[in-house]
CSV table of C-alpha atoms and ligand atoms in Angstrom, one decimal:
chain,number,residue,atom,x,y,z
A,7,UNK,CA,-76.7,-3.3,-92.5
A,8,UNK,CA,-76.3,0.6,-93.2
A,9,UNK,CA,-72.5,0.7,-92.3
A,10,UNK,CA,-71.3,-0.3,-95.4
A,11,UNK,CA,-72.4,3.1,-96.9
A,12,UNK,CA,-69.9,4.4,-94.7
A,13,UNK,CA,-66.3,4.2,-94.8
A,14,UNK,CA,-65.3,5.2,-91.3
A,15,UNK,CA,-66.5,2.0,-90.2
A,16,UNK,CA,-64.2,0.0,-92.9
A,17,UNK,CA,-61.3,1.9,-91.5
A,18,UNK,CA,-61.9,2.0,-88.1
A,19,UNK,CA,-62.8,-0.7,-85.1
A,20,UNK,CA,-64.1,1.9,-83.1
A,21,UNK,CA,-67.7,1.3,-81.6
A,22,UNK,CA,-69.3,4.6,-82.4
A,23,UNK,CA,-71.9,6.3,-80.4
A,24,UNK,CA,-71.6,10.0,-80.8
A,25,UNK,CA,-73.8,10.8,-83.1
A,26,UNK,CA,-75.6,13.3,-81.1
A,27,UNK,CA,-72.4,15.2,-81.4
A,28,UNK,CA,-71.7,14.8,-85.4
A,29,UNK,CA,-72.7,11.4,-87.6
A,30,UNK,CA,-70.5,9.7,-90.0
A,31,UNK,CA,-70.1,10.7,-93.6
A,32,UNK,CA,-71.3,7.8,-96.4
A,33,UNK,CA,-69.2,7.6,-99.2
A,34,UNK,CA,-71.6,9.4,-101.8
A,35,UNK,CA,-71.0,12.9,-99.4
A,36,UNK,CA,-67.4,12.2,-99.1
A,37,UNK,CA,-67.0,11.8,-103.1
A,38,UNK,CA,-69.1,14.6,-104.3
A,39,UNK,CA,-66.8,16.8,-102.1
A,40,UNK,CA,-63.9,15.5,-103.7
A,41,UNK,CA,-65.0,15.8,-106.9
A,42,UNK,CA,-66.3,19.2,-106.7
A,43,UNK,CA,-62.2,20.2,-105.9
A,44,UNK,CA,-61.0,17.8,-108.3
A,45,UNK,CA,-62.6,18.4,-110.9
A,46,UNK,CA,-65.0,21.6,-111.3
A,47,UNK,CA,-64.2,23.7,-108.7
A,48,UNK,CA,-65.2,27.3,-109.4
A,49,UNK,CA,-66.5,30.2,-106.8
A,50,UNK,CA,-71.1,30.1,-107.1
A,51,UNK,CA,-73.5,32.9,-108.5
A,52,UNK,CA,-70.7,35.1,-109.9
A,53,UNK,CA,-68.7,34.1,-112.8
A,54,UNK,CA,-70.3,31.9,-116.3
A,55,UNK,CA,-67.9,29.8,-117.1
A,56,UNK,CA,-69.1,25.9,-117.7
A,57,UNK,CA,-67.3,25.0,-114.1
A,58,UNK,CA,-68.9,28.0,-112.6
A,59,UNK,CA,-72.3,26.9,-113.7
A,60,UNK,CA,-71.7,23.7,-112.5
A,61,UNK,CA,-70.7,24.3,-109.4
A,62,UNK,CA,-73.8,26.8,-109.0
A,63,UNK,CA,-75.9,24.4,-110.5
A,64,UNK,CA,-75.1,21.9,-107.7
A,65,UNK,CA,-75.2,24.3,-104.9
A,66,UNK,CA,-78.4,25.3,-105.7
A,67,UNK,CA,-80.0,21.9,-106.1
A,68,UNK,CA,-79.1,21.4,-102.4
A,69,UNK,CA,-81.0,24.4,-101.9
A,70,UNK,CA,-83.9,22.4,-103.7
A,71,UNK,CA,-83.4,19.1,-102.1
A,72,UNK,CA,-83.5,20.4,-98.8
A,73,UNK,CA,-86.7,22.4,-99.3
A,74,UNK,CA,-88.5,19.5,-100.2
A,75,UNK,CA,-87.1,17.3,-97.8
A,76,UNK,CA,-88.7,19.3,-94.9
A,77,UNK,CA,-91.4,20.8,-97.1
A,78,UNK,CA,-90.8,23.9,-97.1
A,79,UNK,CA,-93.0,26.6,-99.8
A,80,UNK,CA,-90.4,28.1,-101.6
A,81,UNK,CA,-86.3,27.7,-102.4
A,82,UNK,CA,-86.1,31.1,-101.2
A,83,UNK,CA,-86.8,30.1,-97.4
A,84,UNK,CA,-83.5,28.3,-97.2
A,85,UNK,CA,-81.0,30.1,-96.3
A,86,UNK,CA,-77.6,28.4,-96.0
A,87,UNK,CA,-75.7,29.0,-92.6
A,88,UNK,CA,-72.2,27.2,-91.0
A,89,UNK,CA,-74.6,25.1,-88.9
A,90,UNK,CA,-77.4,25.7,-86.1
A,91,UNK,CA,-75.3,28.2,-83.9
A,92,UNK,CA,-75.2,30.5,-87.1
A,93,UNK,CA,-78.5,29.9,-87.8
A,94,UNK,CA,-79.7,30.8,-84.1
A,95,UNK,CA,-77.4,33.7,-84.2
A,96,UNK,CA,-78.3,35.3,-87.4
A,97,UNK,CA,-82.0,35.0,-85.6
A,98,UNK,CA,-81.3,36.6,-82.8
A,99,UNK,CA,-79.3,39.6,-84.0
A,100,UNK,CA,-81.6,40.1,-87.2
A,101,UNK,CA,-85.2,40.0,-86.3
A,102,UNK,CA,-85.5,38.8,-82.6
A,103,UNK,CA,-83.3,41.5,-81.3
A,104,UNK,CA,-87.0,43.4,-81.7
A,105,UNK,CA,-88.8,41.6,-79.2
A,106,UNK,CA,-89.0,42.3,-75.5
A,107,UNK,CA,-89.0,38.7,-74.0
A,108,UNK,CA,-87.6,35.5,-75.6
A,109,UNK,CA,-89.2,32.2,-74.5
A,110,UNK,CA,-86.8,28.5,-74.4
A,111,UNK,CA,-86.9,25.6,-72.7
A,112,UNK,CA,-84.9,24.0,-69.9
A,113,UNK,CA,-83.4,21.6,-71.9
A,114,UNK,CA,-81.5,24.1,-74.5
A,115,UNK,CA,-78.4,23.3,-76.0
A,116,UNK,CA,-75.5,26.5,-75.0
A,117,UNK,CA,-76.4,28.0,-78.6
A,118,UNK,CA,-79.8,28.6,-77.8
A,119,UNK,CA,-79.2,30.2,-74.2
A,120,UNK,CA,-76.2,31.9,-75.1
A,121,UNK,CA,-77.2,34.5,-77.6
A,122,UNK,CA,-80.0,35.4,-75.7
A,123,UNK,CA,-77.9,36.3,-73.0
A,124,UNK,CA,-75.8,38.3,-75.0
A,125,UNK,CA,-79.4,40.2,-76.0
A,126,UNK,CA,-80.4,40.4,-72.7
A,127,UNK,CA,-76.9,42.1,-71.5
A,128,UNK,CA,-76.5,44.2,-74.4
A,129,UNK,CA,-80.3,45.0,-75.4
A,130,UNK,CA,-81.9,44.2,-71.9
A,131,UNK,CA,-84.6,41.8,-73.6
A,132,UNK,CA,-86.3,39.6,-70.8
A,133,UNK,CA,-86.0,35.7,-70.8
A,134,UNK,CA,-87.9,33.0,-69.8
A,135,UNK,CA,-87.8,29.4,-68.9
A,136,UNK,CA,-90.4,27.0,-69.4
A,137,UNK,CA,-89.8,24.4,-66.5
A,138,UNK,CA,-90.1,20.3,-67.3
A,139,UNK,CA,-90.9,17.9,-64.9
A,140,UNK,CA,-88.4,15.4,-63.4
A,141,UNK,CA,-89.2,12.7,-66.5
A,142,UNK,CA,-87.8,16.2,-69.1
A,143,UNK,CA,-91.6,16.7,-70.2
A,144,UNK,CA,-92.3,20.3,-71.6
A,145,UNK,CA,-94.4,22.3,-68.7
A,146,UNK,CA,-97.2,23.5,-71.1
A,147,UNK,CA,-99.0,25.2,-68.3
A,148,UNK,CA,-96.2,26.8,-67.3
A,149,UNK,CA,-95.3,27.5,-70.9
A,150,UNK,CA,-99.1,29.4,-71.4
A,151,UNK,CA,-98.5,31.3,-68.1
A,152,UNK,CA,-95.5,32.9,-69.5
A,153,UNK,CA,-97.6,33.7,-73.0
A,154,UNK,CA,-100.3,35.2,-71.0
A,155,UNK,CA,-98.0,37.2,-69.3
A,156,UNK,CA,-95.6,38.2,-72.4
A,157,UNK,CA,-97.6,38.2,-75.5
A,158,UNK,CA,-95.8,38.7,-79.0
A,159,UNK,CA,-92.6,37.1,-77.6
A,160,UNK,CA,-90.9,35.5,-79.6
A,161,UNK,CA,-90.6,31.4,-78.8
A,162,UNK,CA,-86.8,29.8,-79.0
A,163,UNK,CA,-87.4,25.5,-78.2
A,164,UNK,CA,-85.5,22.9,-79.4
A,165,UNK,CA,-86.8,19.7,-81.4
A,166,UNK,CA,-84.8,16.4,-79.5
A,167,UNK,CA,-82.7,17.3,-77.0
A,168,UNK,CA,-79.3,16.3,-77.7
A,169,UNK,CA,-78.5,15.7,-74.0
A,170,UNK,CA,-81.3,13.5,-73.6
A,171,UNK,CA,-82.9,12.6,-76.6
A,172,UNK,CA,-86.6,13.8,-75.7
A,173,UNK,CA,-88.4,15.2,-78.1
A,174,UNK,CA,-90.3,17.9,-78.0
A,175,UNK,CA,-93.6,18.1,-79.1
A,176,UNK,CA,-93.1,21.2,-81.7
A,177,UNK,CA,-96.7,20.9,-83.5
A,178,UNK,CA,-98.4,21.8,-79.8
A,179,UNK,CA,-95.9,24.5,-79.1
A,180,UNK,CA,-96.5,26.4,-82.2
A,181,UNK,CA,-100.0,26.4,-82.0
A,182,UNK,CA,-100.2,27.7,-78.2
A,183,UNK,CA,-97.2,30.1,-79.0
A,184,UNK,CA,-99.7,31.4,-82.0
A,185,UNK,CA,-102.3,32.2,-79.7
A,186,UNK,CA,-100.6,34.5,-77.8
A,187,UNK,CA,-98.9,36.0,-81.2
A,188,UNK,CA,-95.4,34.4,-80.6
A,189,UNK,CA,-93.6,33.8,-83.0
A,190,UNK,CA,-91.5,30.4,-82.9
A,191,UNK,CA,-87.8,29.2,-83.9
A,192,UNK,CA,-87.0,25.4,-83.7
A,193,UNK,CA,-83.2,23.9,-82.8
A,194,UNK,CA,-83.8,21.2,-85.1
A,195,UNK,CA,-80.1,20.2,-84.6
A,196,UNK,CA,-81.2,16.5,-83.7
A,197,UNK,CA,-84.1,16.5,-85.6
A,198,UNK,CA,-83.1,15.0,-89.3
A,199,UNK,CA,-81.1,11.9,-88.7
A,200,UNK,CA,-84.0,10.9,-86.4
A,201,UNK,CA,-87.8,11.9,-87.9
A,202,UNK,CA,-89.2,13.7,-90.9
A,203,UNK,CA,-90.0,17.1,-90.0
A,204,UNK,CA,-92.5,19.1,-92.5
A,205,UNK,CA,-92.7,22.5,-92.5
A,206,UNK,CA,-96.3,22.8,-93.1
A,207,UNK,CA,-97.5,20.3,-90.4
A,208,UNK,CA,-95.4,22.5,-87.6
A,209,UNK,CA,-96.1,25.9,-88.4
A,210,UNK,CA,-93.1,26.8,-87.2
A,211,UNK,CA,-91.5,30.3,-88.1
A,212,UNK,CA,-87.8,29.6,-88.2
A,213,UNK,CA,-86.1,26.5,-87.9
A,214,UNK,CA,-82.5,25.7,-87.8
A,215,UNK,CA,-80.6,22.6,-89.4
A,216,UNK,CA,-77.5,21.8,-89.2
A,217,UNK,CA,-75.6,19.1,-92.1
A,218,UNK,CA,-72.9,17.4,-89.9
A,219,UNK,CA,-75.4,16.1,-87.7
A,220,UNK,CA,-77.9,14.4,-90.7
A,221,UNK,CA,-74.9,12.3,-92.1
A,222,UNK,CA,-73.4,15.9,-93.9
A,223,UNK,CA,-70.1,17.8,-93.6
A,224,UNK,CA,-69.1,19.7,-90.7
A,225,UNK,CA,-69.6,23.6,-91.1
A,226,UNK,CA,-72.7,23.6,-93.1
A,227,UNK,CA,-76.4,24.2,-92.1
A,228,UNK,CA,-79.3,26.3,-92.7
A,229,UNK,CA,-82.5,28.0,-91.7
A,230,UNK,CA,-85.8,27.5,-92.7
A,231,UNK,CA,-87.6,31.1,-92.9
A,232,UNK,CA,-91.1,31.4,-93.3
A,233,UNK,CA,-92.0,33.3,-96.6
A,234,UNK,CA,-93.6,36.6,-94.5
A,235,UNK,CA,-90.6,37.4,-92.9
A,236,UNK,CA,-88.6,37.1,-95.7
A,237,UNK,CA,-88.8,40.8,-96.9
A,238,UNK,CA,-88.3,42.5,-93.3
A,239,UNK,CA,-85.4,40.8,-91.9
A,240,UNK,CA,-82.7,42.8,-92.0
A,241,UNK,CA,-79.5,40.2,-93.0
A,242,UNK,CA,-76.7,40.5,-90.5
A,243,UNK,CA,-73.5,40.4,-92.5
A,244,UNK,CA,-73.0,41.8,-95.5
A,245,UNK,CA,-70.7,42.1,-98.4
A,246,UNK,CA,-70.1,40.3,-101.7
A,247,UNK,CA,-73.0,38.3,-103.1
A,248,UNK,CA,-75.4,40.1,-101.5
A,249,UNK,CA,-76.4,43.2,-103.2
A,250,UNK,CA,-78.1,44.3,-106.2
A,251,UNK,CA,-76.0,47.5,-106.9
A,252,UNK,CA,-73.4,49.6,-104.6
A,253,UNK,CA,-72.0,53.2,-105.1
A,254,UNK,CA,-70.1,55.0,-102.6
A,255,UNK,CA,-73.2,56.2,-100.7
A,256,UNK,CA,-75.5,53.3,-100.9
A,257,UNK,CA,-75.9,49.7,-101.7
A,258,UNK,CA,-79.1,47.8,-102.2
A,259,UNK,CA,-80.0,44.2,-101.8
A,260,UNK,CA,-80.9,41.2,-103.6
A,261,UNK,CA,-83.9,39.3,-102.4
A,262,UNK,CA,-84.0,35.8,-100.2
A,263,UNK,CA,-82.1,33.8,-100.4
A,264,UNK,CA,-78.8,35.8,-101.5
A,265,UNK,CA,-79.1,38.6,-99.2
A,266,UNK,CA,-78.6,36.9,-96.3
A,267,UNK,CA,-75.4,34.6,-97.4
A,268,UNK,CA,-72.5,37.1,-97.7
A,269,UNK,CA,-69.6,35.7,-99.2
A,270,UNK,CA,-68.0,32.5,-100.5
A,271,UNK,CA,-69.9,30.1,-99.1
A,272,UNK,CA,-69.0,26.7,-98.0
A,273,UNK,CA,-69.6,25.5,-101.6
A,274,UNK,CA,-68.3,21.8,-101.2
A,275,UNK,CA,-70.3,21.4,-97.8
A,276,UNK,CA,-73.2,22.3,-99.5
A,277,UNK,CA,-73.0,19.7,-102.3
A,278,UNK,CA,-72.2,17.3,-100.0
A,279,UNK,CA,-75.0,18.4,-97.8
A,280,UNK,CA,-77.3,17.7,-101.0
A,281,UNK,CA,-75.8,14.2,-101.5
A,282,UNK,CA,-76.6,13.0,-97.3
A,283,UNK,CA,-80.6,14.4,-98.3
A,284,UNK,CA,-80.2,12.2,-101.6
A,285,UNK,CA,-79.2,9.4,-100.1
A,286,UNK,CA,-82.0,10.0,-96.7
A,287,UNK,CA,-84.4,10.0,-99.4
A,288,UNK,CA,-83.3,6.6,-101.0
A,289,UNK,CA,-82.9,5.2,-97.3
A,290,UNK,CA,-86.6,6.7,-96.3
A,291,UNK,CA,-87.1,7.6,-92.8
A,292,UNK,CA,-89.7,4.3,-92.4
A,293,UNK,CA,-86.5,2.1,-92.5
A,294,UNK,CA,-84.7,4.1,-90.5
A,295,UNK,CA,-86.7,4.3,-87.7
A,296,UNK,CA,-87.3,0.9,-87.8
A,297,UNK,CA,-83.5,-0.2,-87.6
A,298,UNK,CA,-83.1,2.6,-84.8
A,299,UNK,CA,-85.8,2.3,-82.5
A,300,UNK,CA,-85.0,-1.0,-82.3
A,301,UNK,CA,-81.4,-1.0,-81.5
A,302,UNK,CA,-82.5,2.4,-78.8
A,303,UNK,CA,-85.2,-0.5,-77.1
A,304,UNK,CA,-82.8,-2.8,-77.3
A,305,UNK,CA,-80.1,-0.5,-75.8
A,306,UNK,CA,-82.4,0.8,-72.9
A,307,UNK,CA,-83.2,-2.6,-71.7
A,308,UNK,CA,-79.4,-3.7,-71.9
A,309,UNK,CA,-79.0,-0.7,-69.4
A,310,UNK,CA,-81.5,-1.5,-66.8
A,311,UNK,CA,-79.9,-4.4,-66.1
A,312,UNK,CA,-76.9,-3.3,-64.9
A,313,UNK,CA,-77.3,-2.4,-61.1
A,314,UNK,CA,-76.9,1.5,-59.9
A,315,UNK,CA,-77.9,2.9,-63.3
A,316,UNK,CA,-79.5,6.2,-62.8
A,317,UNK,CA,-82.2,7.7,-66.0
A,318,UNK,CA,-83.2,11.3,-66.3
A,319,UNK,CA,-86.2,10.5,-68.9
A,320,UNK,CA,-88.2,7.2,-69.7
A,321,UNK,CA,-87.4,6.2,-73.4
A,322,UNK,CA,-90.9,7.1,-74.4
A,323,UNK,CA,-91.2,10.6,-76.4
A,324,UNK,CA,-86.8,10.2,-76.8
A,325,UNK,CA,-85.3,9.4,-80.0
A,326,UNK,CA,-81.5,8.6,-80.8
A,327,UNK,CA,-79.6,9.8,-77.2
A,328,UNK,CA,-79.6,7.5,-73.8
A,329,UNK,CA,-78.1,9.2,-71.3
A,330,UNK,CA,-77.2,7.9,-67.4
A,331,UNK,CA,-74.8,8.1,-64.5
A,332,UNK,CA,-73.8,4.6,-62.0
A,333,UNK,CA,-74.5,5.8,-58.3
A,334,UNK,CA,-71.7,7.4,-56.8
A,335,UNK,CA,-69.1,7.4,-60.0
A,336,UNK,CA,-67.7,9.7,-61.7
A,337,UNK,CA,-69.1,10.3,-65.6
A,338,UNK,CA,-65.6,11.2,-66.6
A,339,UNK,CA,-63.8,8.1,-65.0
A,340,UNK,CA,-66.3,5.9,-67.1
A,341,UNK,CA,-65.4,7.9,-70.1
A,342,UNK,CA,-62.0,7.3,-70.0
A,343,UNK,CA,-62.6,3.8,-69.5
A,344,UNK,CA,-64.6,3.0,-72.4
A,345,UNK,CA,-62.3,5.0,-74.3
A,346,UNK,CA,-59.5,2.8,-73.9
A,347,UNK,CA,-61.8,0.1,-74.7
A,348,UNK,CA,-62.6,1.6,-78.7
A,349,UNK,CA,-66.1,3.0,-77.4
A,350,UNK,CA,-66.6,6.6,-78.7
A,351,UNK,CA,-69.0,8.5,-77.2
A,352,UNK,CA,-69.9,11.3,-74.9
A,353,UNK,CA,-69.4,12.2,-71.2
A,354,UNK,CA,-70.0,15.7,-69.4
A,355,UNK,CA,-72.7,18.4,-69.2
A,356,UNK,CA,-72.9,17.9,-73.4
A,357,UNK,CA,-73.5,21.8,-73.6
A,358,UNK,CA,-76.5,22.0,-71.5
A,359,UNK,CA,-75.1,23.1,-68.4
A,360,UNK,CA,-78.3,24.4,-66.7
A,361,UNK,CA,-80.6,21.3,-67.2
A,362,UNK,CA,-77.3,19.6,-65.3
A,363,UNK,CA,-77.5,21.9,-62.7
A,364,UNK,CA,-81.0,21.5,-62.0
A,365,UNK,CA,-80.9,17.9,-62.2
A,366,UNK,CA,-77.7,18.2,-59.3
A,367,UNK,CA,-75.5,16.2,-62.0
A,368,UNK,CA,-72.3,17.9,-63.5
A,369,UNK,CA,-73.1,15.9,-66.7
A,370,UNK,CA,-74.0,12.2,-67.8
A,371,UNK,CA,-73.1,9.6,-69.8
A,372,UNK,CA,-74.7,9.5,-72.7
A,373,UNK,CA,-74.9,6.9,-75.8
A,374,UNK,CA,-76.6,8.3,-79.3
A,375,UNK,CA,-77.1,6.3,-82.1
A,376,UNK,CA,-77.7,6.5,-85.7
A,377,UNK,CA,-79.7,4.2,-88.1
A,378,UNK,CA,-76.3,2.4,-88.8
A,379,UNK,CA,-75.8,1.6,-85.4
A,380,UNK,CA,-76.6,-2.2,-84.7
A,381,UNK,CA,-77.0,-4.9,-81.6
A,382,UNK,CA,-73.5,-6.0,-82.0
A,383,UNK,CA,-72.5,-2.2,-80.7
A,384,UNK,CA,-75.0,-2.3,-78.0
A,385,UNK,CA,-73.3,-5.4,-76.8
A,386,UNK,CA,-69.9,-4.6,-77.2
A,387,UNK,CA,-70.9,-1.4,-75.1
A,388,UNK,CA,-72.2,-3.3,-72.6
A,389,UNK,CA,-69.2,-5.6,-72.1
A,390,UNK,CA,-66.9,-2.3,-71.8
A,391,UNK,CA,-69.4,-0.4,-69.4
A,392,UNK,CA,-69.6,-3.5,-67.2
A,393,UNK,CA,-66.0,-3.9,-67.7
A,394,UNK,CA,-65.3,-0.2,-66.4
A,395,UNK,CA,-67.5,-0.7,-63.5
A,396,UNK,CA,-65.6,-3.6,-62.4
A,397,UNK,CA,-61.9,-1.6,-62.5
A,398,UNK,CA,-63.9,1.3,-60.5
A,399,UNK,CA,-65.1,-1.6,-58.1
A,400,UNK,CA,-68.4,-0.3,-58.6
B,10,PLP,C1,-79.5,20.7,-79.8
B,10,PLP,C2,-78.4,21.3,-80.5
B,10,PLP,N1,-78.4,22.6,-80.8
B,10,PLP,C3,-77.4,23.3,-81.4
B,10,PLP,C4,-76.2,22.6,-81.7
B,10,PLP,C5,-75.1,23.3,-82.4
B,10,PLP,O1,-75.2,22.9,-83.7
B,10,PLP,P1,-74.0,23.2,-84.8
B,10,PLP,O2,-72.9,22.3,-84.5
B,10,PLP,O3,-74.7,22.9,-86.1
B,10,PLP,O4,-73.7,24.6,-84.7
B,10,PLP,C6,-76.1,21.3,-81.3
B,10,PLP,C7,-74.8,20.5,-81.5
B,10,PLP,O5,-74.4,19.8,-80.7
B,10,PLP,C8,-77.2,20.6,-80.7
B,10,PLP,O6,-77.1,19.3,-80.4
């Protein structure tokens, strides 16, 4: 119904069901990208031309669109990044470089591990796991032990895992995190092609969004900071578009948002990042999840029927990621198989190599949809993956 927005499926045959890993592009983000180069392209915030204003202009109203999309208080709390990694990094090495013990999950994605290991090595800051059960569910007693015994840590979970689609349940976090005086940053990577996500209703301190995975171009993100912090986080780059006034001894800073986004930024990415909220808006995430958890029932039970299928999760509390192995195959070998077949989608530890470790896996299979995705590419998934299994003799 939805695919006609988008013209990767006019141009290609390709059954596509990757969109844990980036979604496609409708043609109202591809064209306002084009026409920013084409027709008014000028650098942001600097020079006051009419094409200059323009392109500021635009760039700011994404800034706009995208603080009342997750209802956030103030323009000033988005701060425009190259994607979630950024975001998490420019976390880590600005404020949360302060605090003694950082707290994540067990089903992180490698940017939200990674950078705290790099803090731990350089800094020596503790961190600590919050264990899940064998159906993924978030340990909260385990999570409150960890509070109790590290107060005024500083909380690091993500929203929907994008290796298995379970969602988190953020609202509860927060508030235990709170109690203890923790303060809490969300991986909302997976979060806004799936579910509305306020600002208000969470509570959350920080949380990271990234553009190429909510129907927006690649490179291009942000992080939502909560109005208090605003003043005494330190940004970590510098340089042009940032400051107030510089001599040869000194420089000072302009406020939120412009201190913290240091050079050219990725001015076309962010119009075309306002354009995918635009057109999310006009779609409304009631119809979307609608269309999609039906075609993710729809795809579960096509699944279980297909003998020596083994799940990691039950579907309830996932959104938009399936992901499986067949009983003594190899991921890969399927992967390449359904390749050949015009199915895209993922195989391997899908950058969460210690929840694969834990699980005994070295990675899955996994399927992710988006709201375009319909029954017709469940089924033609099916035929491949029952095809595959056939030529592995499975
Ligand atoms: C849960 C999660 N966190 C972080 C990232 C990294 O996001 P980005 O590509 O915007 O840097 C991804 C991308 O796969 C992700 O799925």
């Amino acid at each position: 119904m939805f695919k006609k927005d988008f013209p990767y499926f006019n141009n290609s045959k390709t059954v596509y069901l990757d969109n844990a890993a980036t979604t496609q592009k409708p043609q109202c983000v591809i064209d306002s990208q084009i026409e920013y180069y084409e027709k008014y392209c000028s650098n942001t915030h600097r020079s006051n031309f009419g094409h200059a204003n323009k392109a500021t202009i635009n760039f700011e109203k994404t800034r706009t669109l995208l603080k009342e999309f997750i209802n956030a208080s103030k323009n000033e709390e988005i701060i425009f990044t190259k994607g979630v990694t950024e975001s998490i990094n420019f976390i880590a090495n600005s404020y949360a470089k302060n605090f003694k013990t950082v707290i994540i999950s067990s089903l992180e994605h490698h940017s939200n591990i990674v950078p705290w290991h790099m803090q731990k090595r350089t800094l020596g800051n503790g961190l600590e796991v919050v264990r899940c059960n064998n159906n993924l569910d978030f340990d909260f007693e385990h999570f409150e032990q960890i509070l109790k015994n590290n107060p005024k840590s500083f909380v690091s979970v993500t929203h929907i895992s994008n290796a298995f689609g379970k969602i988190y349940d953020i609202k509860k976090i927060t508030e235990l995190a709170h109690k203890y005086d923790a303060v809490v940053m969300v991986d909302g990577a997976q979060s806004l092609a799936h579910l509305k996500v306020d600002m208000q209703d969470l509570d959350v301190d920080f949380f990271a969004i990234s553009a190429h995975k909510t129907f927006g171009p690649t490179g291009v993100g942000a992080i939502y900071v909560k109005e208090k912090y605003l003043k005494e986080i330190e940004p970590y780059q510098t340089g042009g578009a940032t400051i107030d006034e510089v001599t040869f001894n000194t420089s000072t800073l302009l406020d939120s948002p412009y201190k913290f986004e240091a050079g050219t930024q990725n001015i076309a990415g962010i119009i075309g990042f306002g354009k995918a909220l635009e057109y999310l808006n006009i779609i409304g995430y009631e119809n979307i999840q609608i269309v999609e958890n039906d075609v993710y029932r729809y795809l579960d039970e096509e699944l279980r029927k297909i003998p020596k299928i083994i799940f990691y999760n039950d579907i309830n509390d996932s959104i938009g990621s399936r992901s499986f192995n067949f009983e003594g195959l190899v991921h890969d070998d399927i992967g390449i198989l359904l390749d050949k077949m015009n199915i895209a989608l993922r195989v391997g530890h899908h950058c969460a190599q210690p929840i694969m470790k834990q699980l005994n896996v070295k990675g899955t299979i996994r399927v992710s949809i988006a709201f375009y995705n319909d029954y017709n590419d469940v089924s033609e998934l099916i035929t491949a993956l029952r095809k595959a299994l056939q030529m592995l003799d499975a």
